[in-house]
XYZ file of C-alpha atoms in Angstrom:
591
model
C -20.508 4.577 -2.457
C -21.823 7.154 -4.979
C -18.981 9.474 -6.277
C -20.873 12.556 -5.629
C -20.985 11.799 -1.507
C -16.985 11.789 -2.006
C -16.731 15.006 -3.731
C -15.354 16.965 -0.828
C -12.947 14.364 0.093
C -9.560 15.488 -1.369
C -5.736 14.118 -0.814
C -3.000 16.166 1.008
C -1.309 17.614 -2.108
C 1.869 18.315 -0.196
C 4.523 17.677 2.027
C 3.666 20.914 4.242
C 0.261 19.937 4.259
C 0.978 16.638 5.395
C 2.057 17.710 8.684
C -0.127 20.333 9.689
C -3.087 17.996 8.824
C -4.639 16.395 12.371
C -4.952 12.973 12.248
C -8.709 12.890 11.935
C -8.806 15.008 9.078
C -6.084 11.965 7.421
C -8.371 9.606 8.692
C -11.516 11.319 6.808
C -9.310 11.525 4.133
C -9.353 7.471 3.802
C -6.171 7.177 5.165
C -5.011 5.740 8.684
C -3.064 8.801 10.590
C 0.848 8.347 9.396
C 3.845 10.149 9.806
C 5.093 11.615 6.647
C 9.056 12.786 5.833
C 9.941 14.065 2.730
C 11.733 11.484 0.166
C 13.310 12.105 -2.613
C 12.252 9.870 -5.488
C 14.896 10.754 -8.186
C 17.759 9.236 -5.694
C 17.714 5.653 -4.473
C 18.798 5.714 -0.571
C 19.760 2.714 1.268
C 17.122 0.371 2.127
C 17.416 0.139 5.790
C 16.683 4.112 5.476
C 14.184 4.411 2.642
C 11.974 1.198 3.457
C 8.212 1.843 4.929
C 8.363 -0.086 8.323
C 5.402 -1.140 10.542
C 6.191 -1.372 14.070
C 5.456 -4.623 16.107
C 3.208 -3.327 19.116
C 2.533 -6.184 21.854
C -0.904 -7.344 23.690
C -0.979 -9.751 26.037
C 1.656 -11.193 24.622
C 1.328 -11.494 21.249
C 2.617 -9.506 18.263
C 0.034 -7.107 16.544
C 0.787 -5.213 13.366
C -0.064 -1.905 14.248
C -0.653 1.426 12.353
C 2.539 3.353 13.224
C 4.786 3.393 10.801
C 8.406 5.107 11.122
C 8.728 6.405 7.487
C 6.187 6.715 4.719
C 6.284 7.787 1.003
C 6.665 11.349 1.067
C 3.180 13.043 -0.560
C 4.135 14.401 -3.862
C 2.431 17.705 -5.556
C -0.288 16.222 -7.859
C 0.316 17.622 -11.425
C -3.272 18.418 -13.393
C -3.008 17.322 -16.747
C -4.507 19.620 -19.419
C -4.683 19.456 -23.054
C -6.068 21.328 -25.707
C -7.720 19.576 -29.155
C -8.825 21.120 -32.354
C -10.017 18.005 -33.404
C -11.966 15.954 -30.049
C -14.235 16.820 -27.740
C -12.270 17.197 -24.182
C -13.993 16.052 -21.365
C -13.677 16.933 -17.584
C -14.313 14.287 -15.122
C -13.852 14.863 -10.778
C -12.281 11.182 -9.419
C -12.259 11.665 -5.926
C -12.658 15.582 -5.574
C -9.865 15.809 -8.385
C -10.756 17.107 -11.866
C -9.058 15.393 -14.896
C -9.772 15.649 -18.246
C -10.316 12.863 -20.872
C -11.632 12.069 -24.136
C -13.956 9.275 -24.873
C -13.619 6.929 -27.820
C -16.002 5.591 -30.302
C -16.027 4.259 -33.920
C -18.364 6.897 -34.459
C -15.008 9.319 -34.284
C -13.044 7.489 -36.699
C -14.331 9.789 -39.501
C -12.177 12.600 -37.725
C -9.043 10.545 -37.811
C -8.085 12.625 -40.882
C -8.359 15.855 -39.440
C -6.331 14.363 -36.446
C -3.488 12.304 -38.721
C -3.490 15.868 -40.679
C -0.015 15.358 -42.393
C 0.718 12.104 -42.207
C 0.812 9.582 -45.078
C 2.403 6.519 -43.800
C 2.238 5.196 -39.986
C 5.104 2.703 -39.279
C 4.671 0.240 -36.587
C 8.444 -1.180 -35.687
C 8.174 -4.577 -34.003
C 5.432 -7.625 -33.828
C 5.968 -8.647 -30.414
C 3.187 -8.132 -27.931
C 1.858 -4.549 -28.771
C 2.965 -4.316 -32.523
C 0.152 -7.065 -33.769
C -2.590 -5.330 -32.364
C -1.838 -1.712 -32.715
C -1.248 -2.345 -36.558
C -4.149 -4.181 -37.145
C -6.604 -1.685 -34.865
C -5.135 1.299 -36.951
C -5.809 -0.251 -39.793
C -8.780 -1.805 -39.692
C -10.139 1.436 -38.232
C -8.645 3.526 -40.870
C -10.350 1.200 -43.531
C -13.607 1.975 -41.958
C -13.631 5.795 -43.508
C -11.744 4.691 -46.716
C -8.935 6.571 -46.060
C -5.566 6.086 -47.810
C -2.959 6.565 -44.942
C -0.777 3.371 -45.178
C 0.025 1.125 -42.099
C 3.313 -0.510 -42.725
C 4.988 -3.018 -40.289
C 8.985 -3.149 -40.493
C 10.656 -6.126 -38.972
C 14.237 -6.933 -39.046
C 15.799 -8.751 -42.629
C 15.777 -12.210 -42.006
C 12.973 -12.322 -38.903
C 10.549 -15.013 -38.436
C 7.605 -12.708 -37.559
C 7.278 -11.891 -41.493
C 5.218 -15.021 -41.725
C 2.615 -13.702 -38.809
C 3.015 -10.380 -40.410
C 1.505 -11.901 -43.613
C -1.116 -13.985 -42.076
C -2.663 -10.864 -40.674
C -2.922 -9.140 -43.701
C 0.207 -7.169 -44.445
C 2.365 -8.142 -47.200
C 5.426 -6.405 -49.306
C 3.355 -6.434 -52.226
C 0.849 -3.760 -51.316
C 3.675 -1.721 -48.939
C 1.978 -2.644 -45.456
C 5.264 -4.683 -44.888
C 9.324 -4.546 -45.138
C 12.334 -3.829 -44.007
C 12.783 -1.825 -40.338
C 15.010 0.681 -41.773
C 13.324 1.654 -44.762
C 9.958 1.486 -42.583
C 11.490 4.316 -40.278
C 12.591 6.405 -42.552
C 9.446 6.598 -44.596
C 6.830 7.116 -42.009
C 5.315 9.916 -41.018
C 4.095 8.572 -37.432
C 6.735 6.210 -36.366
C 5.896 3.559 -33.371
C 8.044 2.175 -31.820
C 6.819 -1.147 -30.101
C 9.612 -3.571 -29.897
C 10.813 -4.859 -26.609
C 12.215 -2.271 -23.976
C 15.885 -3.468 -24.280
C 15.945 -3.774 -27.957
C 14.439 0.307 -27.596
C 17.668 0.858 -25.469
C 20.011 -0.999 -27.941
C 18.807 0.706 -31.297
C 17.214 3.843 -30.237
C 20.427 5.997 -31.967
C 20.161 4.243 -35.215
C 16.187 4.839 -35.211
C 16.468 8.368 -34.428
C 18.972 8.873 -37.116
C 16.956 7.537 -39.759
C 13.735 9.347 -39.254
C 12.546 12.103 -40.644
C 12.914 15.591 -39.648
C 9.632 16.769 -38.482
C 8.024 13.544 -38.092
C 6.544 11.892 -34.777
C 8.078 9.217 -32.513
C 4.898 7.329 -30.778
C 5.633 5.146 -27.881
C 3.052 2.590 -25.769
C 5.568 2.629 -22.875
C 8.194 5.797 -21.232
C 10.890 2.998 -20.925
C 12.589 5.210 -23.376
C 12.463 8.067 -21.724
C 13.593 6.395 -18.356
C 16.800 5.156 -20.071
C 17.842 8.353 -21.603
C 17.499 10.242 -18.774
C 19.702 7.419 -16.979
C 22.802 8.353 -19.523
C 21.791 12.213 -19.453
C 20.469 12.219 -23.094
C 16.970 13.224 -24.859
C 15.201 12.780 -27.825
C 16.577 14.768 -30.854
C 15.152 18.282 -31.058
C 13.664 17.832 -34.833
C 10.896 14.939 -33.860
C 8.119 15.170 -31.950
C 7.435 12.410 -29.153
C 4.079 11.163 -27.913
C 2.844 8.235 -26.448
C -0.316 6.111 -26.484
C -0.157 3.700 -23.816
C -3.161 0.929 -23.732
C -3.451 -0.288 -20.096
C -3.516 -3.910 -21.415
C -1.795 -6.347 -23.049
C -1.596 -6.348 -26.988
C -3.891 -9.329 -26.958
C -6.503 -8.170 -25.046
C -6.496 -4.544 -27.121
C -6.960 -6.507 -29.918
C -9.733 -9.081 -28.393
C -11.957 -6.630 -27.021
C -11.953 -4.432 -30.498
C -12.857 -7.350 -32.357
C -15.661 -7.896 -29.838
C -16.622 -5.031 -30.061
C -16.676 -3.857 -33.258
C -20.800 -3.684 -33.176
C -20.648 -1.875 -29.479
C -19.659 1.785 -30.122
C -16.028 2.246 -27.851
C -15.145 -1.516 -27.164
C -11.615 -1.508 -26.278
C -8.330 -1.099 -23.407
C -8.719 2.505 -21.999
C -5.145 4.243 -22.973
C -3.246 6.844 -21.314
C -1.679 9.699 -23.395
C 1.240 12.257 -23.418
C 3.163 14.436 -25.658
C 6.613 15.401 -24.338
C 7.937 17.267 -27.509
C 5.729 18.705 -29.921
C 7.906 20.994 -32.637
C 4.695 21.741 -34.852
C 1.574 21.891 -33.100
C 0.500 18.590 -34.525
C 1.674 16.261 -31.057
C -1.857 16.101 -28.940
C -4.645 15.512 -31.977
C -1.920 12.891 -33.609
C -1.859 11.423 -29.864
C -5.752 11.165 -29.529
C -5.952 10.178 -33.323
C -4.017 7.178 -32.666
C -5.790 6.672 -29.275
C -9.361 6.457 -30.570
C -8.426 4.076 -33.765
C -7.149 1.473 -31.374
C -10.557 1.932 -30.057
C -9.646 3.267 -26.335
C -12.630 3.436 -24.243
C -11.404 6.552 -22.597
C -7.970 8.486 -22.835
C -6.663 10.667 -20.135
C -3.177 12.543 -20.082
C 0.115 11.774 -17.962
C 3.784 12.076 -18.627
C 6.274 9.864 -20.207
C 7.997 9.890 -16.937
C 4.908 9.336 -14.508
C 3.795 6.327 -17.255
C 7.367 4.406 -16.632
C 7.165 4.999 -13.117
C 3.666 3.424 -12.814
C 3.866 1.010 -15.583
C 7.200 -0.297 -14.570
C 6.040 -0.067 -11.109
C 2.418 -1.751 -11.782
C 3.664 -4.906 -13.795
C 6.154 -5.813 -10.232
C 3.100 -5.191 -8.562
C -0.554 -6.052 -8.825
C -0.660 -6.387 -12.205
C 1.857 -9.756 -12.050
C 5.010 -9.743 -9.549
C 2.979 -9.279 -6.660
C -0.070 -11.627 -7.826
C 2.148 -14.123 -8.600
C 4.170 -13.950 -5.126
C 0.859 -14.111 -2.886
C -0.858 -16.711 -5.080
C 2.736 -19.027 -3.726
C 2.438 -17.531 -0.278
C -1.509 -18.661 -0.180
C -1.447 -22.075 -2.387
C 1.564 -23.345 0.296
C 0.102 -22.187 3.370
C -3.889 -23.541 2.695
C -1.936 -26.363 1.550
C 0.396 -27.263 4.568
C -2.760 -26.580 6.880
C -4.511 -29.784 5.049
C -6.357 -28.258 2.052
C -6.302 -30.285 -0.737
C -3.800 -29.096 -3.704
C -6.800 -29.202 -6.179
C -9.102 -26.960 -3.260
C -6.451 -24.460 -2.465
C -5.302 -23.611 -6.398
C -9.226 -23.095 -6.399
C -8.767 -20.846 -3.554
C -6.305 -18.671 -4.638
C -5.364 -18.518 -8.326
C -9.073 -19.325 -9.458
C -10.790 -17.055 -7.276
C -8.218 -13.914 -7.864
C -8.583 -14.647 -11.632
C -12.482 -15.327 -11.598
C -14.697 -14.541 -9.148
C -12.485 -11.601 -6.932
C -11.537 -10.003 -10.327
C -15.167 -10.576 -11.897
C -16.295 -8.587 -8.920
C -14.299 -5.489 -8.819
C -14.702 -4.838 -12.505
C -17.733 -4.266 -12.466
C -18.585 -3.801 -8.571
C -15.604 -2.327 -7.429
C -13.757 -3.472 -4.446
C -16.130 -2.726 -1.909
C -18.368 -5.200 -3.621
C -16.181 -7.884 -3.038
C -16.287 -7.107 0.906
C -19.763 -6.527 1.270
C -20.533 -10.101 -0.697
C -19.512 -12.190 2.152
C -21.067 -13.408 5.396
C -19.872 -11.416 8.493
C -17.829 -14.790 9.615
C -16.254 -14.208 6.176
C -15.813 -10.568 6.761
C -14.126 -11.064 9.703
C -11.255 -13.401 7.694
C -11.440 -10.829 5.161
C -10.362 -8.046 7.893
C -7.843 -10.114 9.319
C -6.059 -11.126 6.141
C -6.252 -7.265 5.223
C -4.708 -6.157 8.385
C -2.130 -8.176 8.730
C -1.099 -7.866 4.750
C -1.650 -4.114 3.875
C 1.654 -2.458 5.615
C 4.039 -5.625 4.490
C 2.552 -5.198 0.782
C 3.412 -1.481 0.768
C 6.763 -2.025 2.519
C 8.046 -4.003 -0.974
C 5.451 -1.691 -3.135
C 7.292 1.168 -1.937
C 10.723 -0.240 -2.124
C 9.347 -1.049 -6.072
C 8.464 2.511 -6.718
C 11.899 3.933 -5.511
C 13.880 1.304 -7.634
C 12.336 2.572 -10.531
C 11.710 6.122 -9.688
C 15.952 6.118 -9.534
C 16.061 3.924 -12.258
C 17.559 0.603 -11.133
C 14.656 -1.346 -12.354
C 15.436 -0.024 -16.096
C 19.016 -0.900 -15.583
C 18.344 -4.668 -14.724
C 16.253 -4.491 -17.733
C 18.813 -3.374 -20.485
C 21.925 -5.424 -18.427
C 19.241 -8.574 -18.715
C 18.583 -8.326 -21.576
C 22.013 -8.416 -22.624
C 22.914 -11.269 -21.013
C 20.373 -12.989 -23.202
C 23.435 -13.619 -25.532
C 27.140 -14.953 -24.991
C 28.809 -11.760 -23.800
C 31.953 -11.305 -22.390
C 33.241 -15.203 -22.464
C 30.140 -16.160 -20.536
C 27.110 -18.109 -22.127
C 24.137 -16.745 -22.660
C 21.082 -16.977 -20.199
C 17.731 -16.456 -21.265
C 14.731 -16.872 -19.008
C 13.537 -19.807 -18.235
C 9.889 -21.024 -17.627
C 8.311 -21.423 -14.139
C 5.461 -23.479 -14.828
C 6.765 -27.162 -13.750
C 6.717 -26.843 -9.961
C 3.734 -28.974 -8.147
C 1.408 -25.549 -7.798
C 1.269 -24.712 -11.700
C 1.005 -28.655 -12.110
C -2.395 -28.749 -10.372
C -3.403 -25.660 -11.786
C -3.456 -27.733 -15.442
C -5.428 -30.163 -14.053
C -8.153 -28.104 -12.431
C -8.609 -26.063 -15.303
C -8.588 -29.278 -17.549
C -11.183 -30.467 -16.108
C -13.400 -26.735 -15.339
C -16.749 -26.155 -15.982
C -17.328 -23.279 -18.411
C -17.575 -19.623 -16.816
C -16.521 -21.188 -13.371
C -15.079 -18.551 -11.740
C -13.909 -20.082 -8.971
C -13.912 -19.203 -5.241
C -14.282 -16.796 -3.543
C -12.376 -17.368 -0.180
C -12.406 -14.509 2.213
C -8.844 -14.831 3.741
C -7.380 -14.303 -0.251
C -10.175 -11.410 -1.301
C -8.552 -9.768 1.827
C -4.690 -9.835 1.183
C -5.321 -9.307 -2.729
C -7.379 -6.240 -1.658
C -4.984 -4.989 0.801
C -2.786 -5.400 -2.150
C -4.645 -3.201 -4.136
C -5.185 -0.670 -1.941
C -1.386 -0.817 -1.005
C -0.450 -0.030 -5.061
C -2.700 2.634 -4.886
C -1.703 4.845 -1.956
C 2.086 3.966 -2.806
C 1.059 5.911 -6.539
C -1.437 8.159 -4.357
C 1.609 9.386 -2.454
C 3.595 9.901 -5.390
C 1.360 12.052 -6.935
C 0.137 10.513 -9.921
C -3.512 11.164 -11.250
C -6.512 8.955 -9.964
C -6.772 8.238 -13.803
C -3.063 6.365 -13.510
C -3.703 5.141 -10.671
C -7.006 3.280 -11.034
C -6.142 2.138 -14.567
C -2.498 0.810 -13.347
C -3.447 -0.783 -9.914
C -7.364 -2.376 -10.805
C -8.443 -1.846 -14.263
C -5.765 -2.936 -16.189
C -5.005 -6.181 -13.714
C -8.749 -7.249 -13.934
C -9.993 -6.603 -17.256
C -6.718 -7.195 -19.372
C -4.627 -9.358 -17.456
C -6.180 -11.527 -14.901
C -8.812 -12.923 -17.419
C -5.977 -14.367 -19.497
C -4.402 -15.595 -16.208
C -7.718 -17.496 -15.401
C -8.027 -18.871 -18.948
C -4.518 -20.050 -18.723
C -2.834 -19.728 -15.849
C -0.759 -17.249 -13.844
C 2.370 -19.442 -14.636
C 1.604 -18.877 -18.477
C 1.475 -15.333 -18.188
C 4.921 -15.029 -16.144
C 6.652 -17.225 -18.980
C 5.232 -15.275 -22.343
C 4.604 -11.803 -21.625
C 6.665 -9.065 -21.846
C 10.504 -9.005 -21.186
C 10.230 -6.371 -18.736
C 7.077 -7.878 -17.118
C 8.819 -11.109 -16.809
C 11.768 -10.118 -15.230
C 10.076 -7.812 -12.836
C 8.028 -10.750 -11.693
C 10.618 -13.221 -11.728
C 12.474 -10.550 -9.258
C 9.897 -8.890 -7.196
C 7.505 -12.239 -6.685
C 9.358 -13.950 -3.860
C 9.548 -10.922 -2.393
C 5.930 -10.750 -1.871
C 5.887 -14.036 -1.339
C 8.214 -14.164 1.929
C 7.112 -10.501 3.473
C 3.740 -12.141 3.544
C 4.767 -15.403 4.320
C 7.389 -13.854 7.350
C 5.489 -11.345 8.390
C 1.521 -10.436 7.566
C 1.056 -15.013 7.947
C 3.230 -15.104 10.989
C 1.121 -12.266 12.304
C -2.554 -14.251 11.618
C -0.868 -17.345 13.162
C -0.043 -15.189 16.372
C -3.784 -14.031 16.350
C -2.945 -10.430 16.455
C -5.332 -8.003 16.690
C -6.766 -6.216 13.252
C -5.757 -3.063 12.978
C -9.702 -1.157 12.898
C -7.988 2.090 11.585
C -7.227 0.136 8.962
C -10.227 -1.732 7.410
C -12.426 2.039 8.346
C -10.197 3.213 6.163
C -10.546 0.599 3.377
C -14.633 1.130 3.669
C -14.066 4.772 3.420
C -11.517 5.808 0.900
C -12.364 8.136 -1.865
C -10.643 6.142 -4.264
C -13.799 3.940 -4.290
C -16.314 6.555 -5.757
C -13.050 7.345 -8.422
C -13.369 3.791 -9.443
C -17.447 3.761 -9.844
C -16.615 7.097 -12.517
C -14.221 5.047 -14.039
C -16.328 2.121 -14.190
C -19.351 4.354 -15.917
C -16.542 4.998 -18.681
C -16.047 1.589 -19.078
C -16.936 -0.835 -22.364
C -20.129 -2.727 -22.042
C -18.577 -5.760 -23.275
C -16.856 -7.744 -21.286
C -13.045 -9.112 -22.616
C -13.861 -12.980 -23.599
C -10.884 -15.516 -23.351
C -11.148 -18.820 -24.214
C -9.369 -21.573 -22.504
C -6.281 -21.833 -25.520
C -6.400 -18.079 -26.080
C -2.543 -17.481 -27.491
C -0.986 -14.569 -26.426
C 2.231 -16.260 -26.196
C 4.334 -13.753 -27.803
C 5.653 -14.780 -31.243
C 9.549 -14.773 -30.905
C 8.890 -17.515 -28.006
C 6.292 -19.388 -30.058
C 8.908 -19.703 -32.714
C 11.628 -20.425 -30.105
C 9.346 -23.887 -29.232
């Protein structure tokens, strides 16, 4: 679908508009006719009130999922994102009828990183967890390529084990790339701040009062921000903030620059934002440290809309939810006599390979429009029945951080990572010894290279309606087509789901971030038993697909967003090898 044919199609941008609208203008709109009230999403209500619910509608005696819904998320007043730079070019692009503005990368810009890290002699990076490795060695490396002399330091903790890894990557206390956390902070200029979320809660007043006055806080995550605001605090008033927020893993922002350090603008696209700025320095600095990490493409947002979605995303698509359907799938093509070695093929294999493969570079439509019509048919059921039970948990998601719950159960988790209180401590364990992640070793042991895997028809359709769920939960809630195709597709299929098919979905629940694991380790069986007691029950009762629904899927604007986006895109493609390590280095240690 070409993105100029969806130029005129354009999302209700409020509440009011929302019910005036008729429902074939919604339906136009790529979106089945729904009944909207108005939520708010700064206050968690109960869940028997605040929960999207499908109603059960009957024919000829059997139970049909149909289109109705009782409550919805409320539509939220899109914000448009502007910037001015002295130092880039700024770029406007229209996703879906929407204009945003952007700037593209390039190693050809690096020779303005000056002018944009005007100011600043030393850039600290705090933390060599899953971020801190590749940021510091992007910045660097990128900085060497002009000759310049700002300095990137790495401070870790007295005592830590990650000096050794610190070392091997090049940065040592003898040439003042490496040393102490404290004395790190206080000399930098640009300070980032990339150690875990619940360490950022537990130290965040003793970094803030050893920083300079006038220097800038940089952040790859609003987690921050979200637990301030929780305890009715801010960031001091003499710093500037700003963020830089790759939409990938560490690993895989530092794999695809290495790859591509002959293609010009090889890298994880990044979303930026400044939320205090006390010299006029906050948006080049931003967009400085965007382009050396060698971001594709950069487009604005908020601190606060970056939690939300982030926080939201990783329960989601990006792991919670992939891992929860993969169980659903793998047990029920199982206990209907597919073979355990078959149905890992058909569900973690083809999600990882083939399915993501395809909407990277096709788009989802692709994916649809591959199969046979018998296959299409499957695909339609699986969607219909799995689309309204996918959003019902999405949208639970989104309100538990939105009020934030979710960044509570971070910060009390992580706490109770030590002996506390008279109780022992209770760190997360792994997942990956039950039978499923057990057959998974052996079919990738024994893979062909570049196998993909399958492409089964029934999975492509509940991951899709998946997809599509994430993105009209974030559509709803107002956040940019920018966010919301980089959170909800590009970041699950170019960053994380090529790791996952390298190594395994299991491996990625057990070694990637602390807040990622413990929003999948909370929000997977959810997914897992709406789909398996609801959106499965309703296949096995033969109900009837919901046609509103899968018109809608073939016609939604977000579709020509996506082909923009994909025209921004790197023409290298992120290359994992079957032992690829991303296992984050305090838990490499730990074993």
């Amino acid at each position: 679908m070409a993105a100029a044919s969806l130029s005129a199609s354009t999302l209700i941008s409020s509440s009011a508009a929302a019910s005036s609208a008729s429902a074939s203008s919604r339906l136009r709109d790529g979106r089945c006719p729904l009944k909207s009230v108005s939520l708010s999403s700064s206050a968690c209500l109960s869940s028997q009130t605040q929960l999207l619910r499908a109603t059960w509608k009957s024919r000829e005696g059997r139970g049909a999922l149909g289109a109705q819904m009782v409550t919805v998320p409320a539509v939220k007043q899109e914000t448009v994102l502007d910037f001015e730079t002295s130092v880039f070019k700024k770029e406007k692009v229209t996703l879906a009828g929407h204009d945003e503005y952007i700037v593209r990368g390039g190693r050809d810009l690096f020779k303005l990183l000056p002018d944009a890290f005007k100011g600043i002699k030393q850039i600290g990076v705090i933390g060599w967890g899953s971020q801190g490795p590749a940021q510091a060695q992007n910045l660097r490396d990128s900085l060497a390529t002009i000759n310049s002399d700002i300095v990137v330091k790495i401070g870790l903790r007295k005592g830590s084990r990650s000096f050794a890894e610190a070392r091997a990557a090049g940065f040592t206390e003898e040439n003042g790339t490496l040393g102490d956390i404290w004395e790190t902070v206080s000399g930098s200029d640009l300070l980032l701040l990339l150690i875990s979320d619940a360490a950022q809660a537990d130290n965040y007043e003793k970094i803030f009062s050893h920083m300079k006055p006038n220097s800038i806080l940089g952040l790859s995550h609003g987690f921050l921000l979200g637990h301030l605001q929780s305890l009715g605090q801010d960031f001091p008033k003499n710093i500037s903030v700003i963020a830089v927020c790759p939409k990938g893993m560490g690993p895989s922002v530092r794999r695809l620059y290495v790859q591509g350090k002959e293609i010009n603008g090889a890298g994880i696209n990044s979303s930026f934002a400044v939320h205090q700025d006390v010299d006029g320095r906050a948006t080049d600095v931003a967009l400085g440290w965007s382009v050396a990490l060698g971001s594709p493409f950069t487009f604005a947002t908020t601190l606060e809309e970056e939690y939300k979605s982030d926080i939201f995303g990783e329960r989601g698509i990006l792991l919670g939810a992939v891992h929860g359907i993969v169980e659903a799938l793998f047990r029920r093509y199982t206990e209907q006599g597919m073979e355990e070695e078959l149905a890992y093929k058909n569900t973690v294999e083809g999600i990882t390979g083939i399915i993501s493969k395809t909407i990277s570079t096709q788009g989802m439509l692709a994916v649809y429009n591959s199969l046979s019509e018998e296959d299409k048919k499957q695909f339609e059921i699986a969607y219909s029945a799995s689309y309204y039970p996918c959003m019902e948990i999405l949208y639970e998601c989104y309100e538990d951080v939105a009020c934030g719950n979710e960044i509570r159960s971070v910060v009390l988790a992580g706490r109770r990572f030590y002996e506390k209180d008279g109780l022992p401590a209770f760190p997360m364990g792994n997942i990956d010894q039950t039978r499923m992640w057990k057959v998974g070793e052996r079919v990738r042991s024994v893979r062909p290279p570049g196998d993909l895997g399958l492409l089964h028809p029934f999975t492509a359709g509940v991951y899709v309606a998946l997809m599509m769920a994430q993105i009209e939960v974030l559509r709803k809630k107002g956040h940019s087509y920018s966010e919301i195709i980089n959170e909800s597709l590009i970041e699950a299929v170019d960053s994380l789901n090529p790791f996952m098919h390298a190594r395994g979905v299991s491996f990625m629940v057990d070694n990637c971030s602390t807040t990622a694991r413990l929003g999948s380790r909370k929000w997977a069986p959810r997914f897992d038993y709406i789909l398996t007691q609801q959106a499965l029950a309703a296949v096995d009762k033969e109900a009837p697909i919901n046609r509103d629904l899968v018109s809608n899927f073939l016609s939604d604007p977000v579709h020509g967003a996506i082909e923009v986006c994909a025209q921004l895109r790197p023409t290298v493609d992120i290359s994992v090898t079957a032992d690829a390590d991303f296992v984050r280095p305090e838990l490499r240690q730990s074993s």
